[in-house]
PDB file of C-alpha atoms in Angstrom:
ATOM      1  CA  UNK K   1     114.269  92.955  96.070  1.00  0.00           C
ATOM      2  CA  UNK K   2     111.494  94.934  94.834  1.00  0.00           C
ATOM      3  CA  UNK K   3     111.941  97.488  92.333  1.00  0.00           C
ATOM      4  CA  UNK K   4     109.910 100.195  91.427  1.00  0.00           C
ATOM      5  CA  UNK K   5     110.219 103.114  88.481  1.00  0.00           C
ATOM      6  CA  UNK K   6     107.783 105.670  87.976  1.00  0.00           C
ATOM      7  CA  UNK K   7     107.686 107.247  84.479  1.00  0.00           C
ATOM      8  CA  UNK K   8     105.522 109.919  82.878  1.00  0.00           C
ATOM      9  CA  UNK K   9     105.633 113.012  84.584  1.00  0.00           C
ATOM     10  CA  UNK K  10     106.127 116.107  82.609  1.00  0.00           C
ATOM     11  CA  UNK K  11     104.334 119.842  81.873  1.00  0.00           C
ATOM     12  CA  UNK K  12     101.112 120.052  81.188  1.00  0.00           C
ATOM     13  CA  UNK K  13      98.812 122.967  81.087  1.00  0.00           C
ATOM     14  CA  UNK K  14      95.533 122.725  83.327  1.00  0.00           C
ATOM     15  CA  UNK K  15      92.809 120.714  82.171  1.00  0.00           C
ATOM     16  CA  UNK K  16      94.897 118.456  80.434  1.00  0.00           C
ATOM     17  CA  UNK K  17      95.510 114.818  81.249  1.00  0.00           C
ATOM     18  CA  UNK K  18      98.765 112.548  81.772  1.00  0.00           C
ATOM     19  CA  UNK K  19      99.569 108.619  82.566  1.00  0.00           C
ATOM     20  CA  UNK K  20     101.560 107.588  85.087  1.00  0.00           C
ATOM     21  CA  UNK K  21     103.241 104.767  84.873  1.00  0.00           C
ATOM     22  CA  UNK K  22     105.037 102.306  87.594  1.00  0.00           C
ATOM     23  CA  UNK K  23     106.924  99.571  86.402  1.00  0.00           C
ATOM     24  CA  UNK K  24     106.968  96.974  89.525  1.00  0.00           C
ATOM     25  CA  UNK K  25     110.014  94.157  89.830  1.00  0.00           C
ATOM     26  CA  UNK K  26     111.598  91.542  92.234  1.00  0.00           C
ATOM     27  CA  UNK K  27     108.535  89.949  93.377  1.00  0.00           C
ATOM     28  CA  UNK K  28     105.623  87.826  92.480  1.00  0.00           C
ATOM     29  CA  UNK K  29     102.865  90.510  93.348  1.00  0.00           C
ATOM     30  CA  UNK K  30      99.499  88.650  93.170  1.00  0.00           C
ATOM     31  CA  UNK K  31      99.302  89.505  97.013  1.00  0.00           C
ATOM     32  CA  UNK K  32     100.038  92.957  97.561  1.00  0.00           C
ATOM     33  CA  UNK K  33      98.214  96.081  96.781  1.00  0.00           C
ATOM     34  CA  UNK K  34      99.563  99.087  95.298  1.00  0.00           C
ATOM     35  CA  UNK K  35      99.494 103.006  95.954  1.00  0.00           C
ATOM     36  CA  UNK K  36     100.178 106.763  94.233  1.00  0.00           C
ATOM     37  CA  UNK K  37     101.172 109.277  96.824  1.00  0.00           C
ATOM     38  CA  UNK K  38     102.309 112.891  95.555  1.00  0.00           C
ATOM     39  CA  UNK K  39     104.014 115.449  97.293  1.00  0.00           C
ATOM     40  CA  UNK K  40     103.963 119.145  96.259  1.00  0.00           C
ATOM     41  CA  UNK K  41     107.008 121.358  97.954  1.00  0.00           C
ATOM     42  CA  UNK K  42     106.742 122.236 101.449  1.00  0.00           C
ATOM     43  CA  UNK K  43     104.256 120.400 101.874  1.00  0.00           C
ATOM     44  CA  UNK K  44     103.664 116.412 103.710  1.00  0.00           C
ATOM     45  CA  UNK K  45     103.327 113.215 101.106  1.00  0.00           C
ATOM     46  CA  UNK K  46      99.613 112.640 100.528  1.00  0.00           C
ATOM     47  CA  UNK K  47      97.232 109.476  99.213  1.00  0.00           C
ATOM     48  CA  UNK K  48      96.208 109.973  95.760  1.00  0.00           C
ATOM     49  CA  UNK K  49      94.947 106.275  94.858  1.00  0.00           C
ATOM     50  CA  UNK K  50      95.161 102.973  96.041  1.00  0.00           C
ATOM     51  CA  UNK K  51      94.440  99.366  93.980  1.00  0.00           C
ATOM     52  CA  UNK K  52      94.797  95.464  94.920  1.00  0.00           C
ATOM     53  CA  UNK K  53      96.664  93.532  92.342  1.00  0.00           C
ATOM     54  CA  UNK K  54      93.662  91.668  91.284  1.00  0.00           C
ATOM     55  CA  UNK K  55      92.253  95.110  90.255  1.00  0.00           C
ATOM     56  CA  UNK K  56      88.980  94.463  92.080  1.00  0.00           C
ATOM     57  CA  UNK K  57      89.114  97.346  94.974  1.00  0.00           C
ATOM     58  CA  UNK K  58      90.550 100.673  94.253  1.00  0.00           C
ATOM     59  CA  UNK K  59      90.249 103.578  96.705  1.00  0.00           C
ATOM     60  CA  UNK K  60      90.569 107.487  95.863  1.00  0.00           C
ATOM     61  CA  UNK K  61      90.368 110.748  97.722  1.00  0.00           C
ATOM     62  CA  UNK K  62      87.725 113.123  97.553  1.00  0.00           C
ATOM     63  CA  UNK K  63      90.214 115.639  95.844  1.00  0.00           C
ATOM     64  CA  UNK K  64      91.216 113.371  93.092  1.00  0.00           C
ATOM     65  CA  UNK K  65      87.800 111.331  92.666  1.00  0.00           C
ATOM     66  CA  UNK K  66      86.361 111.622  89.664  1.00  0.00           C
ATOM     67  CA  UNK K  67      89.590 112.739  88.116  1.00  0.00           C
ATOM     68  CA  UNK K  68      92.268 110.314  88.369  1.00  0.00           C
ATOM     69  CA  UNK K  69      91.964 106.456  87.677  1.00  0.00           C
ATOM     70  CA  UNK K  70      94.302 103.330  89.294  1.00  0.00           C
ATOM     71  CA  UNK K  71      94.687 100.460  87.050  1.00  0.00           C
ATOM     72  CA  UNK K  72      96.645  97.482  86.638  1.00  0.00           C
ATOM     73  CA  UNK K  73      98.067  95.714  83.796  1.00  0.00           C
ATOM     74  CA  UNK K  74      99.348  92.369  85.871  1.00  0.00           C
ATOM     75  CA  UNK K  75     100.811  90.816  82.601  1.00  0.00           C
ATOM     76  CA  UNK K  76     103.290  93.574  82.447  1.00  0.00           C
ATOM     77  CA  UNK K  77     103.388  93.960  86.342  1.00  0.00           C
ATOM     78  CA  UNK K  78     102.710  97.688  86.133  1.00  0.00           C
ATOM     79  CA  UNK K  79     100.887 100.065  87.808  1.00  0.00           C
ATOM     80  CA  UNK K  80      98.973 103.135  85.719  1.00  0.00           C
ATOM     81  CA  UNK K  81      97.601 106.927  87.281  1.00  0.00           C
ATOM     82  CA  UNK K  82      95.528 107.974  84.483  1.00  0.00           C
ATOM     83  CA  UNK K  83      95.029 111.102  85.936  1.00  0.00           C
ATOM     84  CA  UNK K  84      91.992 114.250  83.650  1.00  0.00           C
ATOM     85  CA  UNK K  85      90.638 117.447  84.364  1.00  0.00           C
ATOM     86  CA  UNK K  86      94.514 118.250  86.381  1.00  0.00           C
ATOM     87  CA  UNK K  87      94.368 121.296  88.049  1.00  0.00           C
ATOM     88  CA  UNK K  88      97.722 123.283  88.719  1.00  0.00           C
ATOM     89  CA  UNK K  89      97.259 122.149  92.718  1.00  0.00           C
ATOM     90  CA  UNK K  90      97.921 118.623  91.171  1.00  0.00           C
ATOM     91  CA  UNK K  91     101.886 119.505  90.498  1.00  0.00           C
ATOM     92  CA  UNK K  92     103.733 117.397  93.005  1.00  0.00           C
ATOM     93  CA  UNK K  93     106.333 114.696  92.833  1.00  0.00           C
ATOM     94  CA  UNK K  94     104.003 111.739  92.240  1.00  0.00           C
ATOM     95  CA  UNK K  95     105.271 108.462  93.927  1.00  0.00           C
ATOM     96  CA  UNK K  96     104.756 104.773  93.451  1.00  0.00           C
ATOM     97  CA  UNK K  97     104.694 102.934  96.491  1.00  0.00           C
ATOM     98  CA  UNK K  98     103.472  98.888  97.293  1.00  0.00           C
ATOM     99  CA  UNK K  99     102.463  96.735 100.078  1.00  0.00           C
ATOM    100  CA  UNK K 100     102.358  93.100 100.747  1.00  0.00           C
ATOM    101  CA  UNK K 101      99.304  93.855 102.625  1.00  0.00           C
ATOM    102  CA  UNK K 102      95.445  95.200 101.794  1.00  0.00           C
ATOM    103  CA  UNK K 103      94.955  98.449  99.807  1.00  0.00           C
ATOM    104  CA  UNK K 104      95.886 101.171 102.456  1.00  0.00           C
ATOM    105  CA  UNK K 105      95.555 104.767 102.472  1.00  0.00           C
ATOM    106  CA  UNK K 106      98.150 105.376 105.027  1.00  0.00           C
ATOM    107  CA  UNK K 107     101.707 106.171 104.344  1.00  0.00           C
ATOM    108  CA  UNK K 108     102.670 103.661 106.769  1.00  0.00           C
ATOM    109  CA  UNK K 109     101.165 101.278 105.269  1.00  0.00           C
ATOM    110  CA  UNK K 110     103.541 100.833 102.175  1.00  0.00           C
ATOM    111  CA  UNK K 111     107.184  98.747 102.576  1.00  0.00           C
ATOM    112  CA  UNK K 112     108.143  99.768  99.258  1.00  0.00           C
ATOM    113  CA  UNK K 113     108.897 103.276  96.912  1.00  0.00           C
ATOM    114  CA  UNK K 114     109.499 104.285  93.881  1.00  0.00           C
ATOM    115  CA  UNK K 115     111.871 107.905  92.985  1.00  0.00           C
ATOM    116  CA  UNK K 116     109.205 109.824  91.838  1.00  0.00           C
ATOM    117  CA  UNK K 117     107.848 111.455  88.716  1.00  0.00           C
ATOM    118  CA  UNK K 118     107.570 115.468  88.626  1.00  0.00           C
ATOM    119  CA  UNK K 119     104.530 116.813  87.441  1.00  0.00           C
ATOM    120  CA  UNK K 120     103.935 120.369  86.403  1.00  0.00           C
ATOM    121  CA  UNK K 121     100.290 121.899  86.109  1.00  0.00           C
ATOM    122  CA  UNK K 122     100.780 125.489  84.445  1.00  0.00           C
ATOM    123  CA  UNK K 123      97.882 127.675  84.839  1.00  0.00           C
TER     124      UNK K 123
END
């Protein structure tokens, strides 16, 4: 059974950075792709980043580009949001999510989620 756990999330004041982190389990994963959604209250789940396994084709949103950064570390099976220059409309629950598929930016895309990590942008 896959597993995921998002860690990292916390306060921090705008213009400041933060790593996500999402610890993948239960599966070889040298097929599937992986994705970081976020979703602020009231508001739907959106696509923040998108990255095969192999590393090799990432995908990012215009809102985020330039910002955040998807990497993998595949000897420790886990999944990093380096995310810079956050802005307080950045606070949302960020999620981990994976797919044995292609890199997707649709929510339907993904078979698998993590809890979520909170993170806070004070202004």
């Amino acid at each position: 059974q896959v597993q995921l756990v998002e860690s990292g999330g916390r306060l921090v004041q705008a213009g400041g950075s933060l790593r996500l982190s999402c610890a993948a389990s239960g599966r070889t994963f040298s097929s599937y792709a992986m994705g970081w959604f976020r979703q602020a209250p009231g508001k739907e789940r959106e696509f923040v980043a998108t990255i095969s396994w192999s590393g090799s084709s990432t995908y990012y949103p215009d809102y985020v580009k330039g910002r955040f950064t998807i990497y993998i570390d595949n000897a420790k099976n886990t999944v990093y949001l380096q995310m810079n220059s956050l802005k307080p409309e950045d606070t949302a629950v960020y999620y981990c999510a994976a797919t044995p598929r292609s890199p997707t930016v649709d929510i339907r895309g993904y078979d698998y989620w993590g809890q979520g990590t909170q993170v806070t942008v004070s202004s």
